[in-house]
Structure formats: C-alpha cells, structure tokens
Short mmCIF file of C-alpha atoms in Angstrom, two decimals:
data_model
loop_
_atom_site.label_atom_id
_atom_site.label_comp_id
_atom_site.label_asym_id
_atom_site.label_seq_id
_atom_site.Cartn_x
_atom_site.Cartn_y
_atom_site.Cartn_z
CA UNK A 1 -27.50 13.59 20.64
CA UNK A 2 -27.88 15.81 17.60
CA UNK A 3 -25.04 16.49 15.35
CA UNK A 4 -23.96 20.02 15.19
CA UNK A 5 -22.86 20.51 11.71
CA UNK A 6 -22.19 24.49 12.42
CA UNK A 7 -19.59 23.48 14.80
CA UNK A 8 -17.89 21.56 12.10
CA UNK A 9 -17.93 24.47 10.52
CA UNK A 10 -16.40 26.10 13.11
CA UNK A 11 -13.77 23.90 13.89
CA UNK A 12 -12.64 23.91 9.87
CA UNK A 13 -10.15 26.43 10.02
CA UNK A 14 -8.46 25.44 13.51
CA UNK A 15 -7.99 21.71 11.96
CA UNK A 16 -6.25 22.28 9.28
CA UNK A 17 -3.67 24.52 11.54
CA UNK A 18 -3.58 21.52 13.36
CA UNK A 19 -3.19 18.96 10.58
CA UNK A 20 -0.58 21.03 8.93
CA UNK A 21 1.14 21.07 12.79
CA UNK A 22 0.71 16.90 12.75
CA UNK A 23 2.32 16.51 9.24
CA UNK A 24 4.93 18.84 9.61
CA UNK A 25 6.13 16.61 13.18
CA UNK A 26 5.37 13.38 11.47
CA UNK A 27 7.86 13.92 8.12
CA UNK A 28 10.56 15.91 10.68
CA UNK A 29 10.19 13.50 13.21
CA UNK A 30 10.46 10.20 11.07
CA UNK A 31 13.29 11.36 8.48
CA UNK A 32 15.41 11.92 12.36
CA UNK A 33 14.40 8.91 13.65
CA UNK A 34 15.06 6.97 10.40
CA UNK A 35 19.36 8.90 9.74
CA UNK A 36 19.96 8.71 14.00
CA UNK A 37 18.39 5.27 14.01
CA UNK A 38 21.29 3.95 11.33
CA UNK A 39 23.75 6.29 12.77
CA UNK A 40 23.29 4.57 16.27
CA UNK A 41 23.98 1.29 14.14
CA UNK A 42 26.59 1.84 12.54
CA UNK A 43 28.32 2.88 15.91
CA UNK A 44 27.26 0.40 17.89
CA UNK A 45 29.40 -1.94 15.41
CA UNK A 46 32.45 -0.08 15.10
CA UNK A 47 35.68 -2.07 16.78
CA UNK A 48 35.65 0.39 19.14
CA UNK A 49 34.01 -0.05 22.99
CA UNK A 50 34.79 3.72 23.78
CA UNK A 51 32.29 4.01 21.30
CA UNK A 52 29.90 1.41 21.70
CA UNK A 53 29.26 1.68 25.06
CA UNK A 54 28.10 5.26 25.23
CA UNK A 55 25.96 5.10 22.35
CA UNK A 56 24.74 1.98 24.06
CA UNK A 57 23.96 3.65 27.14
CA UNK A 58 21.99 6.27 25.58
CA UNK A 59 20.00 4.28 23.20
CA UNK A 60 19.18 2.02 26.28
CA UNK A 61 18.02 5.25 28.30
CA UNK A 62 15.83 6.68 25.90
CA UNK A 63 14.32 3.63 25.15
CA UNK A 64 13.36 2.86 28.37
CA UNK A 65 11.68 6.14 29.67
CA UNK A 66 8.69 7.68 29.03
CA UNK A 67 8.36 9.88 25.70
CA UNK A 68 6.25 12.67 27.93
CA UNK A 69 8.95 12.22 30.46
CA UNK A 70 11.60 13.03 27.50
CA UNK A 71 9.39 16.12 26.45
CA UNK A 72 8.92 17.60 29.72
CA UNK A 73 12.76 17.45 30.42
CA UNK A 74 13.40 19.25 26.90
CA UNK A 75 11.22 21.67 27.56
CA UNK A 76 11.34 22.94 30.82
CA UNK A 77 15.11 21.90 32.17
CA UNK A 78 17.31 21.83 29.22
CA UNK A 79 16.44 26.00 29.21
CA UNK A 80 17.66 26.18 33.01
CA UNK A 81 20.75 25.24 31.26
CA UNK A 82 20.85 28.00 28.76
CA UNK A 83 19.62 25.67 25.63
CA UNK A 84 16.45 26.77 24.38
CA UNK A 85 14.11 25.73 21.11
CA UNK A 86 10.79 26.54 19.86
CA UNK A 87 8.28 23.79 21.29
CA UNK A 88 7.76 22.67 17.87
CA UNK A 89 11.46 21.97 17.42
CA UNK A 90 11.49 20.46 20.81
CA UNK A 91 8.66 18.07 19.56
CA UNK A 92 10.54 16.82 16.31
CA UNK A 93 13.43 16.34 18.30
CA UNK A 94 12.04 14.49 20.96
CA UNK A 95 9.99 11.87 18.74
CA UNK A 96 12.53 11.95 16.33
CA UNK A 97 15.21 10.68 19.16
CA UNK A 98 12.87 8.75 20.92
CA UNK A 99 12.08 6.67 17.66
CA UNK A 100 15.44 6.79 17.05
CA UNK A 101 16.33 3.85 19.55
CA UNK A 102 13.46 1.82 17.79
CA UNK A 103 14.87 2.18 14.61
CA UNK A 104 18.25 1.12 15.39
CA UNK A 105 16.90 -2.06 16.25
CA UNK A 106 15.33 -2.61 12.97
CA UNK A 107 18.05 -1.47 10.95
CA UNK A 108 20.59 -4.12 13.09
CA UNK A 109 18.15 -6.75 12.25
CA UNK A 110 18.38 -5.58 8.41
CA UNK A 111 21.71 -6.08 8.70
CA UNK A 112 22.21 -9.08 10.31
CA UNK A 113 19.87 -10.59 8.11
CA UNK A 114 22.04 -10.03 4.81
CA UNK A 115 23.70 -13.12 3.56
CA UNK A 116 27.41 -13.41 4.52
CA UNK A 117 28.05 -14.33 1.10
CA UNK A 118 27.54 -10.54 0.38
CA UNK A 119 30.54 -9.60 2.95
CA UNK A 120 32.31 -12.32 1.50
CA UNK A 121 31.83 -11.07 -2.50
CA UNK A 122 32.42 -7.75 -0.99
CA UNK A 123 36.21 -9.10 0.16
CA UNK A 124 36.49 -10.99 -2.77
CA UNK A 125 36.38 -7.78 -4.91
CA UNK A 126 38.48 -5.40 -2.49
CA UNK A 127 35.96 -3.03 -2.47
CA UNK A 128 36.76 -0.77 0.53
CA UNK A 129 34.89 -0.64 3.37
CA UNK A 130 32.81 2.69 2.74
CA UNK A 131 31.88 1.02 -0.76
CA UNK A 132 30.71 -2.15 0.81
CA UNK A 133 28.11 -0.30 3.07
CA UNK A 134 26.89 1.78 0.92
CA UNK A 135 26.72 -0.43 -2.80
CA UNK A 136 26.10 -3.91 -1.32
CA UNK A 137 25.20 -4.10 2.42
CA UNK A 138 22.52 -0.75 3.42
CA UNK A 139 20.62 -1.12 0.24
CA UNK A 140 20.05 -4.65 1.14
CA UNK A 141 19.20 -4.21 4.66
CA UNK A 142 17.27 -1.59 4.21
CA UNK A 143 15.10 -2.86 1.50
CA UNK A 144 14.15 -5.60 3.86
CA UNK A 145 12.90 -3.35 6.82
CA UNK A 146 10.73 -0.89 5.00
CA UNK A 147 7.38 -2.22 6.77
CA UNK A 148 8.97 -2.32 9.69
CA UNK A 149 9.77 1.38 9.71
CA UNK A 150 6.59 1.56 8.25
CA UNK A 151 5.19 0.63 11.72
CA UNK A 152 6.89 3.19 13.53
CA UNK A 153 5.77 5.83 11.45
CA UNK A 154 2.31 5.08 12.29
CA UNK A 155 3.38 4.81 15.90
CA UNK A 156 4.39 8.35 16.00
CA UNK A 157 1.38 10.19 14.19
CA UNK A 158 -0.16 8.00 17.25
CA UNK A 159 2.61 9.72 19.53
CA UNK A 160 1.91 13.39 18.28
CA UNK A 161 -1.11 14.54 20.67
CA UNK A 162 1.79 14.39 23.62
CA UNK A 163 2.94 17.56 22.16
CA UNK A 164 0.11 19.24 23.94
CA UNK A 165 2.46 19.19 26.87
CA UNK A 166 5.09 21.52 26.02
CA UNK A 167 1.86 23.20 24.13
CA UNK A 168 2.62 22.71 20.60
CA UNK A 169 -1.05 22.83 19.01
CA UNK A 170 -1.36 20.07 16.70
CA UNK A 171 -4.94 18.49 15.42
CA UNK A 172 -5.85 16.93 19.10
CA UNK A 173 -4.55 20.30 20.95
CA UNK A 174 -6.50 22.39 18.46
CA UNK A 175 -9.52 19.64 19.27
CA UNK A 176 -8.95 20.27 23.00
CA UNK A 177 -8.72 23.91 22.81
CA UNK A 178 -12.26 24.34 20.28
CA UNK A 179 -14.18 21.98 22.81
CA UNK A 180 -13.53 23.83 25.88
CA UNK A 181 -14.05 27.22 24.46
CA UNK A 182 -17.49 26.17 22.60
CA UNK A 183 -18.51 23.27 24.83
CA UNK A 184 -18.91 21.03 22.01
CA UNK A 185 -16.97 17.82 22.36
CA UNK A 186 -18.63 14.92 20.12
CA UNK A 187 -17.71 17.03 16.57
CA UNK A 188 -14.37 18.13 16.78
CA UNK A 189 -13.23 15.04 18.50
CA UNK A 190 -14.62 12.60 15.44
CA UNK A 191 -12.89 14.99 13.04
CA UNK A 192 -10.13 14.51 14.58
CA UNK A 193 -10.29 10.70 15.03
CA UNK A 194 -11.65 10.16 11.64
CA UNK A 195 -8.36 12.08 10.40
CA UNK A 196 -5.74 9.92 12.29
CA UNK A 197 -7.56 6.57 10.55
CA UNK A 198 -7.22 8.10 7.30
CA UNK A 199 -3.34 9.32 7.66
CA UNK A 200 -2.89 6.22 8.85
CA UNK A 201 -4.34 4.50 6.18
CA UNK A 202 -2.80 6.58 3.61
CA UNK A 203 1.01 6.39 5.17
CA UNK A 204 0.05 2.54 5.11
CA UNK A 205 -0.66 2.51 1.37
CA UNK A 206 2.39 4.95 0.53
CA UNK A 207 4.70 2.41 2.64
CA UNK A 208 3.48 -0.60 0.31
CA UNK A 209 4.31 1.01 -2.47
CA UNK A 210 7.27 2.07 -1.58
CA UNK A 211 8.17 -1.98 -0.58
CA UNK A 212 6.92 -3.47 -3.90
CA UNK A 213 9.14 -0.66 -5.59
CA UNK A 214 12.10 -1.73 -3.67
CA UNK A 215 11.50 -5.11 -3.98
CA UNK A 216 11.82 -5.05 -7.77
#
C-alpha cells in the first residue's frame, strides 16, 4: 500500500470544515451538558417531589437510551410536531442533553462529598441559602469534579461522528464523504484518527491545568 500524499492534499480543505464542525459541537455541547447537568442537581434536591420526580424521570430516560436513538427522534419526529432546528443545533442539543444526565451525577457526588462542617459554618453565619451555594458549597464541589467532567468531554468529541445521522458533516462525515467520492480510504481516515488523539490529548492537558489552578 503506497501512501497517497496528493489525496492529503485533497482532503485539506474538507478537514478543516470538518474540524471547525467537531469543535464548534464539542464547546456547545459540553458548556450544555456542564449548566443542565447542575441544574438537574439542584432540582433533584429541592424539598419538593412534584419536582423531583419529573426531573428524575427524565434524567433516568435519557440516560438509559441510545444517543443515535435520541438524534434520530430530534430530527425526524420532533418536526412532525411543528418544532424544527438546523441539524447542527439538533446535534449540540442532543449531546449536550444526553451528557447532561452524566453530569448530574458527578456534580451530586461533588456535593455530597463537601464536609458538613461547611453547611454547618454556613448556618452558623446566617448566610442565606442562595449565598451558601454559591460562596461556600458549588465552588467546593465543583473544584473536586473537574477530571471527572474532564472525562466526559473526551467522551463526546468520541460521540461526535453520530452526527452523520441527521447529516451534520463534521471531520468523520467529511472523511466518509472524500473516500467514497475519490475511492481513497487509508489517508483521510488516519487524518482523521490522528486528529481525535491529538484533541484528545490537548483537552486532556487543558483539563489539568485547569485542576492544579483550582486546586490552589
């Protein structure tokens, strides 16, 4: 086999519409699932049942099924209903709410995991309750699952090539698409593949540095 360094080349111009595609999903996708993931939270431990058990219910369901299953529906059935988006949009949204439910679990276990002594300093001082979340409790919890949500961020750049289904071209669809029109697999392909290790690598570094930072 004899690499074909014309069809690099070639493929130049259609990766970077894909990369820019890949990034634009990954930042919209994990800055929704990171704010839904602590909204879901913080509902699920408000006093109220009427509350907790629908968001509970959700969560649950979206947890449990399929991400392709969750694009296809948003796609193709939520527009029999009169609600439609671009498929990009549809993409964010669906990753975004998908990795949602996986955040919320990470954020509980921040939370959970802060001393009670906090709570109890934060009674002490009769700081009200809006204070208390957001001076002494989040930035605790938080700080502690930063490599956790570091893992799901890698997780969906893994999760973006599903967007070929509702056919948003990202770098894998753009990949797909160059291949079958030039019938030359083996290059594009190893761009591509060669480009997820070294997001991934670099989202790994940035998350790092953002722990030691926090950790301060």
């Amino acid at each position: 086999m004899k690499w074909d360094w014309n069809a690099v080349s070639d493929f130049m111009p259609d990766f970077w519409d894909g990369l820019l595609v890949t990034l634009q999903v990954l930042a919209l996708g994990s800055l929704l699932s990171f704010t839904l993931g602590l909204v879901w939270t913080l509902l699920m431990r408000t006093p109220s049942r009427w509350v907790r058990w629908p968001v509970g219910v959700v969560t649950e369901f979206v947890r449990n099924t399929p991400l392709l299953v969750q694009l296809f529906f948003l796609f193709y059935v939520l527009p029999e209903w009169g609600l439609t988006f671009s498929a990009l949009a549809t993409g964010v949204f669906a990753i975004g709410l998908h990795y949602s439910t996986y955040t919320m679990q990470v954020y509980r276990a921040g939370i959970e995991a802060v001393p009670l002594g906090q709570w109890e300093a934060a009674t002490a001082l009769n700081l009200p309750r809006r204070r208390t979340w957001t001076a002494v409790i989040l930035p605790q919890a938080i700080r502690r699952v930063v490599p956790a949500l570091g893992n799901y961020v890698i997780s969906m750049l893994k999760d973006t090539p599903m967007l070929m289904v509702i056919t948003v071209l990202e770098m894998l669809g753009h990949a797909r698409l160059f291949s079958q029109q030039h019938f030359q697999f083996t290059e594009p392909l190893t761009v591509i593949g060669v480009a997820f290790i070294l997001i991934s690598y670099l989202a790994s570094l940035l998350l790092r540095a953002l722990e030691r930072r926090l950790v301060r």
